[in-house]
Amino acid sequence: AQTVTQSQPEMSVQEAETVTLSCTYDTSENNYYLFWYKQPPSRQMILVIRQEAYKQQNATENRFSVNFQKAAKSFSLKISDSQLGDTAMYFCAFVPMYSGGGADGLTFGKGTHLIIQP
Amino acid sequence: EAGVAQSPRYKIIEKRQSVAFWCNPISGHATLYWYQQILGQGPKLLIQFQNNGVVDDSQLPKDRFSAERLKGVDSTLKIQPAKLEDSAVYLCASSLADRNYEQYFGPGTRLTVT
């Protein structure tokens, strides 16, 4: 079974600052994907960024980037030049990939409430 | 392309009543997931369908929860009878059969049990 741990229940930063959200996970699988999802008050889960475990290069999407440390099982999200619209719950999530096919649901952490102050 | 549709958006019921939620996945998506998100927690997978067959329902409380996906398209999730602890947001997601790393979520149904 997989577990995902987010140790920061809430974070608050000023607009335009850089913020890093932490995530650790535990798994015995070698191939998997890691995700950061954003959930604003509307409840819609929005994919922010995805990392494939077999890729050493850290994923980047505009102002969002990750620091993926496979050996340490760590997957942090960095948001640069934070904006008011970044205020939301952020969830770290995991899904294994099986060579023989098959599919699993996502395993989520408990989330970090990020507040961007004007 | 239309996204995942869910209804209703909100539902308030009394304990011991029954309730049903509906989900329409993205066209062509063979895999459908139901997640339960209790306030202050991340979503937890309840059940996963591949076409109209159940792939994983290990975390579904089968004494009160049931789900079906007739014809491999729409799905309904039912709770009967509801308990106070069932108050949560119920999220539906879908993906192509071999791309579970690209799950698309619906807007969710917020259930309040009083």
Short mmCIF file of C-alpha atoms in Angstrom, two decimals:
data_model
loop_
_atom_site.label_atom_id
_atom_site.label_comp_id
_atom_site.label_asym_id
_atom_site.label_seq_id
_atom_site.Cartn_x
_atom_site.Cartn_y
_atom_site.Cartn_z
CA ALA A 1 0.00 0.00 0.00
CA GLN A 2 1.12 3.53 -0.73
CA THR A 3 1.05 6.49 1.63
CA VAL A 4 1.45 10.18 0.91
CA THR A 5 2.31 12.64 3.67
CA GLN A 6 1.98 16.42 3.57
CA SER A 7 3.29 17.88 6.82
CA GLN A 8 2.24 21.49 6.28
CA PRO A 9 -1.49 21.95 6.98
CA GLU A 10 -1.37 25.65 6.07
CA MET A 11 1.08 28.14 4.60
CA SER A 12 0.81 31.86 3.99
CA VAL A 13 3.06 34.07 1.86
CA GLN A 14 2.95 37.51 0.32
CA GLU A 15 2.05 37.99 -3.30
CA ALA A 16 5.07 37.68 -5.66
CA GLU A 17 7.05 35.59 -3.16
CA THR A 18 8.23 32.06 -3.78
CA VAL A 19 6.77 29.23 -1.72
CA THR A 20 7.62 25.54 -1.43
CA LEU A 21 5.13 22.85 -0.43
CA SER A 22 6.48 19.57 0.90
CA CYS A 23 5.40 16.01 0.21
CA THR A 24 6.85 12.64 1.09
CA TYR A 25 5.57 9.25 0.04
CA ASP A 26 6.16 5.60 0.72
CA THR A 27 5.91 2.81 -1.83
CA SER A 28 7.56 -0.42 -2.85
CA GLU A 29 6.83 0.23 -6.51
CA ASN A 30 9.62 1.30 -8.82
CA ASN A 31 7.50 2.86 -11.54
CA TYR A 32 4.94 5.47 -10.67
CA TYR A 33 3.68 9.00 -11.22
CA LEU A 34 3.51 11.83 -8.74
CA PHE A 35 1.18 14.79 -9.00
CA TRP A 36 0.33 18.10 -7.47
CA TYR A 37 -3.35 19.04 -7.68
CA LYS A 38 -4.91 22.39 -6.85
CA GLN A 39 -8.41 22.54 -5.36
CA PRO A 40 -9.93 26.02 -5.10
CA PRO A 41 -13.15 26.64 -3.14
CA SER A 42 -15.11 25.55 -6.22
CA ARG A 43 -13.87 22.00 -5.36
CA GLN A 44 -12.74 21.28 -8.90
CA MET A 45 -9.49 19.29 -8.82
CA ILE A 46 -7.03 20.89 -11.22
CA LEU A 47 -3.80 19.16 -12.21
CA VAL A 48 -0.87 21.49 -11.60
CA ILE A 49 2.09 19.31 -12.50
CA ARG A 50 3.02 15.67 -13.03
CA GLN A 51 6.31 13.81 -12.58
CA GLU A 52 7.17 10.39 -13.94
CA ALA A 53 9.41 8.45 -11.56
CA TYR A 54 11.69 7.12 -14.29
CA LYS A 55 12.54 10.64 -15.43
CA GLN A 56 15.39 12.24 -13.53
CA GLN A 57 14.62 15.72 -14.83
CA ASN A 58 12.30 17.70 -12.60
CA ALA A 59 9.00 18.71 -14.20
CA THR A 60 8.27 22.40 -14.79
CA GLU A 61 5.07 24.17 -15.81
CA ASN A 62 5.45 27.94 -16.07
CA ARG A 63 5.68 29.24 -12.45
CA PHE A 64 5.39 25.74 -10.99
CA SER A 65 8.29 23.34 -10.60
CA VAL A 66 9.04 20.27 -8.54
CA ASN A 67 12.04 18.91 -6.70
CA PHE A 68 11.81 15.14 -7.08
CA GLN A 69 14.18 13.11 -4.91
CA LYS A 70 13.42 9.46 -5.66
CA ALA A 71 15.81 7.93 -3.16
CA ALA A 72 14.46 10.13 -0.39
CA LYS A 73 10.88 9.66 -1.63
CA SER A 74 10.36 13.38 -1.57
CA PHE A 75 8.35 15.48 -4.02
CA SER A 76 8.10 19.21 -3.26
CA LEU A 77 6.30 21.89 -5.26
CA LYS A 78 7.78 25.33 -5.78
CA ILE A 79 5.56 28.20 -6.83
CA SER A 80 7.45 31.23 -8.09
CA ASP A 81 6.04 34.77 -8.28
CA SER A 82 2.95 33.68 -6.35
CA GLN A 83 -0.36 35.24 -7.32
CA LEU A 84 -3.63 35.78 -5.46
CA GLY A 85 -5.25 33.17 -7.69
CA ASP A 86 -2.86 30.55 -6.33
CA THR A 87 -4.77 30.55 -3.05
CA ALA A 88 -6.22 27.03 -2.74
CA MET A 89 -5.75 23.61 -1.22
CA TYR A 90 -2.84 21.74 -2.78
CA PHE A 91 -2.75 17.97 -2.77
CA CYS A 92 0.16 15.70 -3.49
CA ALA A 93 -0.89 12.41 -5.11
CA PHE A 94 0.63 9.12 -6.26
CA VAL A 95 -0.31 6.38 -8.70
CA PRO A 96 1.73 3.24 -9.52
CA MET A 97 2.37 2.11 -13.05
CA TYR A 98 2.39 -1.62 -13.73
CA SER A 99 4.32 -3.06 -16.62
CA GLY A 100 1.57 -5.56 -17.30
CA GLY A 101 -1.05 -2.89 -17.59
CA GLY A 102 -3.80 -2.32 -15.09
CA ALA A 103 -4.73 0.87 -13.40
CA ASP A 104 -5.12 2.21 -9.89
CA GLY A 105 -6.85 5.14 -8.33
CA LEU A 106 -4.82 8.02 -6.94
CA THR A 107 -3.56 8.08 -3.36
CA PHE A 108 -3.71 11.61 -1.98
CA GLY A 109 -2.08 13.39 0.95
CA LYS A 110 -4.14 15.43 3.39
CA GLY A 111 -3.38 18.68 1.61
CA THR A 112 -1.79 22.05 2.32
CA HIS A 113 -3.92 25.18 2.46
CA LEU A 114 -1.93 27.87 0.68
CA ILE A 115 -2.91 31.47 1.26
CA ILE A 116 -1.43 34.24 -0.87
CA GLN A 117 -1.66 37.59 0.90
CA PRO A 118 -1.96 40.83 -1.12
CA GLU B 1 -14.43 18.63 -25.18
CA ALA B 2 -16.97 18.30 -22.38
CA GLY B 3 -15.60 17.50 -18.95
CA VAL B 4 -16.80 15.08 -16.31
CA ALA B 5 -20.34 15.94 -15.26
CA GLN B 6 -21.79 15.29 -11.83
CA SER B 7 -25.16 15.92 -10.25
CA PRO B 8 -26.45 17.12 -7.96
CA ARG B 9 -23.88 19.68 -6.80
CA TYR B 10 -25.29 19.78 -3.30
CA LYS B 11 -27.48 17.46 -1.26
CA ILE B 12 -28.73 17.64 2.31
CA ILE B 13 -30.41 14.61 3.85
CA GLU B 14 -31.19 13.27 7.28
CA LYS B 15 -29.41 10.26 8.69
CA ARG B 16 -30.88 6.92 7.71
CA GLN B 17 -32.20 8.36 4.45
CA SER B 18 -30.89 7.24 1.08
CA VAL B 19 -29.17 9.31 -1.60
CA ALA B 20 -27.79 8.79 -5.09
CA PHE B 21 -25.16 10.63 -7.08
CA TRP B 22 -24.72 10.58 -10.82
CA CYS B 23 -21.57 10.88 -12.94
CA ASN B 24 -21.11 11.16 -16.69
CA PRO B 25 -17.46 10.68 -17.69
CA ILE B 26 -15.64 12.16 -20.63
CA SER B 27 -16.65 10.44 -23.84
CA GLY B 28 -14.42 7.48 -24.62
CA HIS B 29 -13.01 7.16 -21.11
CA ALA B 30 -13.23 3.51 -20.11
CA THR B 31 -12.11 3.97 -16.52
CA LEU B 32 -14.26 5.71 -13.94
CA TYR B 33 -13.42 6.46 -10.32
CA TRP B 34 -15.45 7.56 -7.31
CA TYR B 35 -13.57 9.32 -4.51
CA GLN B 36 -14.80 10.44 -1.09
CA GLN B 37 -13.29 13.64 0.31
CA ILE B 38 -14.06 14.29 3.96
CA LEU B 39 -13.53 17.87 5.13
CA GLY B 40 -9.87 18.53 5.87
CA GLN B 41 -8.62 15.41 4.11
CA GLY B 42 -7.51 14.35 0.67
CA PRO B 43 -9.80 12.32 -1.57
CA LYS B 44 -9.97 8.58 -0.93
CA LEU B 45 -10.79 6.09 -3.67
CA LEU B 46 -14.09 4.30 -3.08
CA ILE B 47 -14.50 2.32 -6.28
CA GLN B 48 -12.97 2.03 -9.73
CA PHE B 49 -14.67 0.73 -12.87
CA GLN B 50 -13.16 -0.43 -16.13
CA ASN B 51 -16.01 -0.21 -18.63
CA ASN B 52 -18.89 -1.75 -16.63
CA GLY B 53 -16.74 -4.03 -14.48
CA VAL B 54 -15.43 -3.28 -10.98
CA VAL B 55 -11.63 -3.13 -10.76
CA ASP B 56 -11.25 -2.11 -7.13
CA ASP B 57 -13.90 -1.62 -4.44
CA SER B 58 -11.77 -2.53 -1.45
CA GLN B 59 -12.48 0.76 0.35
CA LEU B 60 -16.19 0.89 -0.39
CA PRO B 61 -18.35 0.35 2.74
CA LYS B 62 -20.46 -2.29 1.09
CA ASP B 63 -23.00 -2.50 3.88
CA ARG B 64 -24.34 0.91 2.90
CA PHE B 65 -22.65 2.03 -0.31
CA SER B 66 -23.29 0.64 -3.77
CA ALA B 67 -22.27 1.73 -7.23
CA GLU B 68 -23.00 0.67 -10.75
CA ARG B 69 -21.92 1.60 -14.22
CA LEU B 70 -24.43 0.24 -16.65
CA LYS B 71 -23.39 0.11 -20.31
CA GLY B 72 -19.92 1.28 -19.34
CA VAL B 73 -20.75 4.98 -19.49
CA ASP B 74 -22.69 6.78 -16.73
CA SER B 75 -22.34 5.71 -13.13
CA THR B 76 -24.40 6.11 -9.97
CA LEU B 77 -23.19 5.92 -6.40
CA LYS B 78 -25.80 5.21 -3.73
CA ILE B 79 -25.76 5.42 0.05
CA GLN B 80 -28.47 3.62 2.00
CA PRO B 81 -28.89 4.32 4.88
CA ALA B 82 -26.74 7.42 5.30
CA LYS B 83 -24.78 8.12 8.47
CA LEU B 84 -23.48 11.43 9.81
CA GLU B 85 -19.91 10.41 8.92
CA ASP B 86 -20.88 10.15 5.25
CA SER B 87 -20.91 13.95 5.04
CA ALA B 88 -18.27 14.67 2.43
CA VAL B 89 -17.64 15.72 -1.14
CA TYR B 90 -18.00 12.89 -3.62
CA LEU B 91 -15.75 13.30 -6.63
CA CYS B 92 -16.02 11.41 -9.87
CA ALA B 93 -13.05 11.11 -12.24
CA SER B 94 -12.43 9.36 -15.53
CA SER B 95 -9.48 8.35 -17.67
CA LEU B 96 -8.63 6.41 -20.78
CA ALA B 97 -8.19 2.72 -20.05
CA ASP B 98 -4.39 2.68 -20.02
CA ARG B 99 -3.79 6.24 -18.87
CA ASN B 100 -4.70 6.32 -15.18
CA TYR B 101 -2.05 8.98 -14.81
CA GLU B 102 -4.39 11.39 -16.61
CA GLN B 103 -7.50 11.45 -14.49
CA TYR B 104 -10.02 14.21 -15.09
CA PHE B 105 -12.22 15.24 -12.20
CA GLY B 106 -15.78 16.45 -12.06
CA PRO B 107 -16.94 19.32 -9.84
CA GLY B 108 -18.06 17.00 -7.05
CA THR B 109 -21.23 16.61 -5.01
CA ARG B 110 -21.24 18.01 -1.49
CA LEU B 111 -23.33 15.78 0.80
CA THR B 112 -24.44 16.94 4.22
CA VAL B 113 -26.07 14.39 6.51
CA THR B 114 -27.93 15.90 9.48
#
